[in-house]
Short mmCIF file of C-alpha atoms in Angstrom, two decimals:
data_model
loop_
_atom_site.label_atom_id
_atom_site.label_comp_id
_atom_site.label_asym_id
_atom_site.label_seq_id
_atom_site.Cartn_x
_atom_site.Cartn_y
_atom_site.Cartn_z
CA UNK A 1 148.43 76.59 217.73
CA UNK A 2 148.90 72.64 217.43
CA UNK A 3 146.72 70.15 215.91
CA UNK A 4 145.23 68.25 218.29
CA UNK A 5 144.62 64.29 217.49
CA UNK A 6 142.70 61.60 219.62
CA UNK A 7 144.79 58.73 219.45
CA UNK A 8 143.60 55.87 221.96
CA UNK A 9 139.35 55.53 222.53
CA UNK A 10 138.42 53.16 225.78
CA UNK A 11 134.47 53.02 226.08
CA UNK A 12 132.38 51.03 228.04
CA UNK A 13 129.13 50.84 228.90
CA UNK A 14 125.40 48.52 227.97
CA UNK A 15 126.71 48.63 224.63
CA UNK A 16 129.78 46.09 226.33
CA UNK A 17 133.14 47.17 225.69
CA UNK A 18 135.52 48.99 223.43
CA UNK A 19 134.57 51.30 220.17
CA UNK A 20 133.82 48.42 217.96
CA UNK A 21 130.99 47.34 220.13
CA UNK A 22 129.24 50.75 220.38
CA UNK A 23 129.92 51.54 216.68
CA UNK A 24 128.40 48.01 216.28
CA UNK A 25 125.64 49.62 218.48
CA UNK A 26 124.40 52.85 216.27
CA UNK A 27 121.43 50.59 214.97
CA UNK A 28 119.43 49.10 217.37
CA UNK A 29 117.68 49.84 220.99
CA UNK A 30 120.33 49.47 223.75
CA UNK A 31 119.53 46.62 226.69
CA UNK A 32 117.56 48.63 228.47
CA UNK A 33 116.05 47.26 233.00
CA UNK A 34 113.34 48.75 233.73
CA UNK A 35 112.57 46.77 236.49
CA UNK A 36 115.22 47.06 238.99
CA UNK A 37 113.80 50.67 240.16
CA UNK A 38 110.41 50.75 237.88
CA UNK A 39 109.19 52.79 236.81
CA UNK A 40 112.67 54.11 236.08
CA UNK A 41 114.15 53.01 232.99
CA UNK A 42 117.87 52.63 233.34
CA UNK A 43 120.87 51.23 231.23
CA UNK A 44 122.87 48.63 232.57
CA UNK A 45 127.44 48.71 232.05
CA UNK A 46 127.09 44.69 231.02
CA UNK A 47 129.48 42.98 232.96
CA UNK A 48 132.92 43.38 232.84
CA UNK A 49 136.14 41.26 233.32
CA UNK A 50 137.65 43.98 236.18
CA UNK A 51 140.93 41.61 236.26
CA UNK A 52 141.41 42.64 232.74
CA UNK A 53 142.58 46.45 233.52
CA UNK A 54 142.48 46.61 237.61
CA UNK A 55 144.73 43.25 238.28
CA UNK A 56 144.84 43.60 241.94
CA UNK A 57 141.57 42.65 243.97
CA UNK A 58 142.24 45.53 247.03
CA UNK A 59 142.18 47.92 244.14
CA UNK A 60 138.52 46.18 242.20
CA UNK A 61 137.05 46.02 246.24
CA UNK A 62 138.16 50.07 247.78
CA UNK A 63 136.87 51.74 244.62
CA UNK A 64 132.72 52.31 243.91
CA UNK A 65 130.94 50.58 240.46
CA UNK A 66 131.81 55.06 238.48
CA UNK A 67 135.70 54.30 240.32
CA UNK A 68 136.25 50.58 238.47
CA UNK A 69 133.65 51.39 235.05
CA UNK A 70 136.42 54.74 234.78
CA UNK A 71 138.95 53.10 235.46
CA UNK A 72 138.89 50.39 233.56
CA UNK A 73 138.37 52.30 230.46
CA UNK A 74 141.18 54.42 231.31
CA UNK A 75 143.19 50.76 230.63
CA UNK A 76 141.28 50.35 227.54
CA UNK A 77 142.39 54.15 226.06
CA UNK A 78 146.03 53.52 226.64
CA UNK A 79 146.01 50.01 225.51
CA UNK A 80 144.10 51.31 222.34
CA UNK A 81 147.41 54.14 222.47
CA UNK A 82 150.09 52.11 222.60
CA UNK A 83 150.84 54.07 225.88
CA UNK A 84 150.17 51.45 228.48
CA UNK A 85 153.79 49.73 228.36
CA UNK A 86 155.36 53.14 228.52
CA UNK A 87 156.39 54.25 231.51
CA UNK A 88 158.17 57.05 230.35
CA UNK A 89 155.24 58.41 228.41
CA UNK A 90 152.92 57.75 231.81
CA UNK A 91 154.51 59.51 233.94
CA UNK A 92 154.42 62.55 231.67
CA UNK A 93 150.84 62.14 230.56
CA UNK A 94 148.28 64.69 232.27
CA UNK A 95 144.80 63.66 233.27
CA UNK A 96 141.82 64.77 234.02
CA UNK A 97 138.36 63.17 235.01
CA UNK A 98 135.27 64.50 234.60
CA UNK A 99 133.65 63.38 238.19
CA UNK A 100 130.08 63.22 240.12
CA UNK A 101 129.92 62.88 243.53
CA UNK A 102 130.45 59.36 245.50
CA UNK A 103 127.84 56.59 246.28
CA UNK A 104 126.58 56.80 249.06
CA UNK A 105 126.01 53.97 252.27
CA UNK A 106 122.02 53.17 251.84
CA UNK A 107 121.88 51.99 254.51
CA UNK A 108 123.02 54.38 256.98
CA UNK A 109 121.20 57.25 255.42
CA UNK A 110 117.80 55.21 255.90
CA UNK A 111 118.69 54.39 259.67
CA UNK A 112 119.52 58.28 260.05
CA UNK A 113 116.07 59.83 258.25
CA UNK A 114 114.32 57.20 259.71
CA UNK A 115 115.79 58.53 263.38
CA UNK A 116 115.20 61.78 263.11
CA UNK A 117 111.61 61.21 262.74
CA UNK A 118 111.44 60.50 266.72
CA UNK A 119 114.68 62.23 267.76
CA UNK A 120 114.34 64.71 270.32
CA UNK A 121 117.56 67.18 269.34
CA UNK A 122 117.79 65.65 265.64
CA UNK A 123 120.65 68.22 265.00
CA UNK A 124 122.63 66.15 268.51
CA UNK A 125 121.29 63.30 266.21
CA UNK A 126 122.20 63.97 263.20
CA UNK A 127 125.56 64.87 264.52
CA UNK A 128 126.80 61.79 266.74
CA UNK A 129 125.04 59.18 263.83
CA UNK A 130 127.25 61.00 261.09
CA UNK A 131 130.55 60.41 263.75
CA UNK A 132 129.83 57.37 264.65
CA UNK A 133 128.20 55.44 261.70
CA UNK A 134 130.42 56.76 258.39
CA UNK A 135 133.61 55.58 258.78
CA UNK A 136 136.46 57.28 257.67
CA UNK A 137 137.35 54.95 255.33
CA UNK A 138 133.65 55.29 253.65
CA UNK A 139 133.70 59.16 253.51
CA UNK A 140 137.43 59.30 252.03
CA UNK A 141 135.71 56.16 249.47
CA UNK A 142 133.28 58.81 247.99
CA UNK A 143 135.40 62.04 247.23
CA UNK A 144 135.21 62.79 243.59
CA UNK A 145 138.61 62.95 242.92
CA UNK A 146 139.70 59.25 244.06
CA UNK A 147 138.69 58.44 240.16
CA UNK A 148 141.55 60.49 239.50
CA UNK A 149 144.07 59.03 242.01
CA UNK A 150 142.94 55.08 240.96
CA UNK A 151 143.68 55.58 236.95
CA UNK A 152 147.12 57.40 238.39
CA UNK A 153 147.70 53.71 241.19
CA UNK A 154 146.71 51.01 238.57
CA UNK A 155 147.64 52.58 235.33
CA UNK A 156 151.25 54.74 236.92
CA UNK A 157 149.77 57.82 234.84
CA UNK A 158 151.68 60.04 236.44
CA UNK A 159 152.33 63.18 234.88
CA UNK A 160 149.84 65.43 236.40
CA UNK A 161 145.90 65.27 237.14
CA UNK A 162 143.11 67.35 237.53
CA UNK A 163 138.78 67.16 238.31
CA UNK A 164 136.31 68.38 237.51
CA UNK A 165 133.18 68.36 238.41
CA UNK A 166 129.61 69.24 237.14
CA UNK A 167 127.40 67.15 235.64
CA UNK A 168 127.55 67.65 231.34
CA UNK A 169 129.77 70.88 231.23
CA UNK A 170 132.20 69.36 233.62
CA UNK A 171 133.05 66.52 230.41
CA UNK A 172 132.69 69.11 227.50
CA UNK A 173 135.25 71.50 230.05
CA UNK A 174 137.57 68.81 230.53
CA UNK A 175 138.16 67.78 226.98
CA UNK A 176 138.60 71.96 225.70
CA UNK A 177 140.83 72.01 228.82
CA UNK A 178 142.91 68.87 227.58
CA UNK A 179 142.45 70.02 223.78
CA UNK A 180 143.48 74.12 224.39
CA UNK A 181 147.48 73.59 226.66
CA UNK A 182 147.69 70.66 223.91
CA UNK A 183 147.63 73.33 221.18
CA UNK A 184 149.04 76.09 222.91
CA UNK A 185 152.97 74.05 223.00
CA UNK A 186 151.26 73.72 227.20
CA UNK A 187 151.89 69.93 227.26
CA UNK A 188 152.06 66.99 225.07
CA UNK A 189 149.82 64.50 225.53
CA UNK A 190 146.11 63.47 227.55
CA UNK A 191 144.17 61.63 229.32
CA UNK A 192 140.67 62.75 229.62
CA UNK A 193 137.10 61.11 229.96
CA UNK A 194 134.08 60.38 232.87
CA UNK A 195 132.28 57.89 234.45
CA UNK A 196 129.11 57.05 235.62
CA UNK A 197 126.80 54.64 237.18
CA UNK A 198 123.23 55.37 236.75
CA UNK A 199 122.31 52.57 239.14
CA UNK A 200 122.07 54.41 242.44
CA UNK A 201 118.58 55.16 244.12
CA UNK A 202 119.91 58.23 245.32
CA UNK A 203 121.28 59.77 241.71
CA UNK A 204 117.41 58.78 239.84
CA UNK A 205 115.75 60.49 242.84
CA UNK A 206 117.29 64.04 242.73
CA UNK A 207 117.05 63.94 238.72
CA UNK A 208 113.40 62.50 239.15
CA UNK A 209 112.65 65.71 241.64
CA UNK A 210 113.74 68.28 239.46
CA UNK A 211 110.85 66.35 236.66
CA UNK A 212 113.83 64.61 234.63
CA UNK A 213 112.86 61.21 234.28
CA UNK A 214 111.55 58.90 231.86
CA UNK A 215 109.23 56.75 233.40
CA UNK A 216 107.89 54.73 230.52
CA UNK A 217 109.12 51.71 228.12
CA UNK A 218 112.60 52.48 226.31
CA UNK A 219 111.52 54.71 223.40
CA UNK A 220 114.57 56.67 221.32
CA UNK A 221 115.23 59.65 222.35
CA UNK A 222 114.20 62.14 220.25
CA UNK A 223 110.46 60.63 220.12
CA UNK A 224 110.09 61.20 223.67
CA UNK A 225 109.05 65.20 224.48
CA UNK A 226 106.05 64.12 221.90
CA UNK A 227 104.87 62.06 225.64
CA UNK A 228 105.98 63.71 228.19
CA UNK A 229 109.06 63.53 227.46
CA UNK A 230 112.95 62.43 230.00
CA UNK A 231 116.31 61.41 229.84
CA UNK A 232 117.16 57.26 230.96
CA UNK A 233 120.23 57.25 232.88
CA UNK A 234 123.17 54.55 231.48
CA UNK A 235 126.31 53.36 233.76
CA UNK A 236 128.83 54.37 231.42
CA UNK A 237 132.59 55.07 230.70
CA UNK A 238 135.11 56.99 228.47
CA UNK A 239 138.35 58.27 228.13
CA UNK A 240 140.30 59.22 225.44
CA UNK A 241 144.39 60.22 224.77
CA UNK A 242 144.76 63.45 223.03
CA UNK A 243 148.57 64.35 222.17
CA UNK A 244 149.77 66.83 219.02
CA UNK A 245 150.00 65.64 215.95
CA UNK A 246 153.91 65.95 216.61
CA UNK A 247 153.82 63.91 219.55
CA UNK A 248 151.61 60.90 218.06
CA UNK A 249 154.13 60.65 214.73
CA UNK A 250 156.92 60.81 217.08
CA UNK A 251 156.43 57.62 218.56
CA UNK A 252 154.16 56.03 215.55
CA UNK A 253 150.93 56.60 217.16
CA UNK A 254 147.92 56.66 214.53
CA UNK A 255 145.28 59.48 214.96
CA UNK A 256 141.76 57.54 214.73
CA UNK A 257 140.51 62.03 213.66
CA UNK A 258 141.59 65.12 214.93
CA UNK A 259 140.20 67.71 218.06
CA UNK A 260 139.29 70.63 215.91
CA UNK A 261 137.46 72.73 219.01
CA UNK A 262 135.59 72.64 221.68
CA UNK A 263 133.61 75.16 222.77
CA UNK A 264 130.78 76.11 225.56
CA UNK A 265 128.66 77.92 227.29
CA UNK A 266 125.91 78.37 230.32
CA UNK A 267 122.33 79.62 228.86
CA UNK A 268 119.17 81.25 230.78
CA UNK A 269 117.35 78.02 228.96
CA UNK A 270 114.49 80.43 228.27
CA UNK A 271 112.84 79.53 225.05
CA UNK A 272 115.82 80.30 222.00
CA UNK A 273 118.38 80.01 223.95
CA UNK A 274 120.00 76.34 223.11
CA UNK A 275 119.26 76.96 219.11
CA UNK A 276 121.03 80.54 219.69
CA UNK A 277 123.75 78.36 221.56
CA UNK A 278 124.48 75.36 219.10
CA UNK A 279 124.31 78.37 216.57
CA UNK A 280 126.84 80.19 217.83
CA UNK A 281 128.50 76.88 218.35
CA UNK A 282 129.05 76.07 215.21
CA UNK A 283 130.12 79.50 213.30
CA UNK A 284 132.92 80.02 216.65
CA UNK A 285 133.87 76.16 214.95
CA UNK A 286 133.45 76.83 211.79
CA UNK A 287 131.72 73.33 211.31
CA UNK A 288 130.23 72.15 207.83
CA UNK A 289 128.85 68.45 209.82
CA UNK A 290 128.99 65.37 207.74
CA UNK A 291 128.08 64.33 210.74
CA UNK A 292 126.04 64.81 214.03
CA UNK A 293 126.29 62.85 217.45
CA UNK A 294 123.65 64.17 219.71
CA UNK A 295 124.09 64.34 223.66
CA UNK A 296 120.64 65.09 223.92
CA UNK A 297 118.57 63.63 226.59
CA UNK A 298 115.15 63.53 225.75
CA UNK A 299 113.62 65.97 227.78
CA UNK A 300 111.29 68.13 226.91
CA UNK A 301 111.67 71.68 225.16
CA UNK A 302 115.23 71.85 224.75
CA UNK A 303 115.10 68.55 222.60
CA UNK A 304 112.65 69.92 220.38
CA UNK A 305 114.66 72.60 220.20
CA UNK A 306 117.64 71.07 219.86
CA UNK A 307 116.28 68.57 217.45
CA UNK A 308 114.49 71.23 214.82
CA UNK A 309 118.26 73.47 214.70
CA UNK A 310 120.60 70.32 213.63
CA UNK A 311 118.39 69.47 210.90
CA UNK A 312 118.15 73.57 210.54
CA UNK A 313 122.64 72.89 210.76
CA UNK A 314 123.61 69.84 209.44
CA UNK A 315 120.69 69.11 206.43
CA UNK A 316 121.19 65.76 205.70
CA UNK A 317 123.67 64.93 207.73
CA UNK A 318 122.97 61.83 210.17
CA UNK A 319 122.16 62.39 213.29
CA UNK A 320 122.78 59.39 216.17
CA UNK A 321 121.94 60.69 220.10
CA UNK A 322 124.52 58.88 222.67
CA UNK A 323 121.82 58.41 224.31
CA UNK A 324 119.99 55.64 222.38
CA UNK A 325 123.66 53.69 222.69
CA UNK A 326 124.61 54.26 226.31
CA UNK A 327 121.57 56.06 227.61
CA UNK A 328 122.39 59.64 228.94
CA UNK A 329 125.90 59.29 231.17
CA UNK A 330 126.15 62.85 232.21
CA UNK A 331 130.03 63.70 232.71
CA UNK A 332 131.23 61.04 230.59
CA UNK A 333 128.44 61.66 228.18
CA UNK A 334 130.65 64.54 226.07
CA UNK A 335 133.99 62.21 225.69
CA UNK A 336 131.58 59.28 225.07
CA UNK A 337 130.36 60.75 222.13
CA UNK A 338 133.45 62.41 220.91
CA UNK A 339 134.41 58.33 221.30
CA UNK A 340 131.43 57.56 218.18
CA UNK A 341 132.49 60.77 215.95
CA UNK A 342 136.08 60.28 216.15
CA UNK A 343 135.36 55.86 215.45
CA UNK A 344 132.91 56.83 212.68
CA UNK A 345 135.89 59.07 210.78
CA UNK A 346 138.24 56.89 210.79
CA UNK A 347 135.98 54.43 209.79
CA UNK A 348 135.48 56.94 206.56
CA UNK A 349 132.03 57.50 206.98
CA UNK A 350 132.29 60.94 207.79
CA UNK A 351 134.94 64.02 207.91
CA UNK A 352 133.67 67.26 209.57
CA UNK A 353 131.73 65.89 212.59
CA UNK A 354 130.48 68.03 215.03
CA UNK A 355 129.55 66.81 218.91
CA UNK A 356 126.71 68.22 221.36
CA UNK A 357 126.11 68.56 224.60
CA UNK A 358 123.39 70.55 226.18
CA UNK A 359 122.62 69.72 229.68
CA UNK A 360 119.26 68.20 231.23
CA UNK A 361 119.58 71.63 233.01
CA UNK A 362 122.01 74.12 232.16
CA UNK A 363 125.27 74.45 230.31
CA UNK A 364 125.66 73.89 226.34
CA UNK A 365 129.11 72.41 224.44
CA UNK A 366 129.79 71.59 220.82
CA UNK A 367 133.27 70.22 219.68
CA UNK A 368 134.21 69.46 215.82
CA UNK A 369 136.64 66.10 214.93
CA UNK A 370 137.35 66.49 211.26
CA UNK A 371 139.65 63.50 209.25
CA UNK A 372 143.80 63.39 211.12
#
């Protein structure tokens, strides 16, 4: 099995643009919008100059917000890896995207729901309105795999693409599959990551119905369970360039860190299941972390369980929560944790880092990074 190294990172969020801005944001509170979706705070993405990574205005217009964020971050990752201008390399580069569902036309949704209340035949009414009000182009814009398509079109990454869905777990498995394919010799280089737009009434409604959202002014992730618990969603995107050590050396790319292993599971979430999963992950990864980057949500129960487990697994090691830097970015959460860990290893502030991803209701994962 070959070594897999990280040679490029692109990340955007409420902390700004690029790895340096996010490492600087590890101390302090993230920018928070408490008004737009009150009582639910969100961490909004900072304004970006889209032309820098998505030159054509026509491309920008046909993308939804999460696609623009993802396409922009993918461009930053290619720049970081020194691959942006190498058409041959991008022609061989594989792409894996972790993505949620597309965004909705709120006006049409509202009109249909209002009309259903008084419709004599709700079934007929619904079919007629869906056929008449949802344009084919609008429907296509909502397809999750169009982010991969847009990255291929805008940045020329055409070696092949896959899109994984499944909230936090999809981000872990996207990285896991890319790493294992490189390590086994099936491929040489991957662009992998995810994007998420938290500034959407529909997703806030979904997670509020599950009782997962924080509804008070910002508090750090680890302190929320004592006050009822909950997550604050954040708009963010993160992409990584992964490649074999030999491939990176041959093209003169300097690794930031090595990705030593990725594991995932899906427990039934009984009391103690998160603790058991994390201890099992640590053993399988043979981790001896001097740094932990946690994707903890702030949701009561699982957050306290993870916090106690990390103190036992990594005594004395600094523990940072990605939720206190970018908010909770679902499909992009694992990649963002890897980016922060790789940046700190590259700065020689750690040599063996553990990145955790415990989903808000199901699915666990862990990733180990070491010095390259």
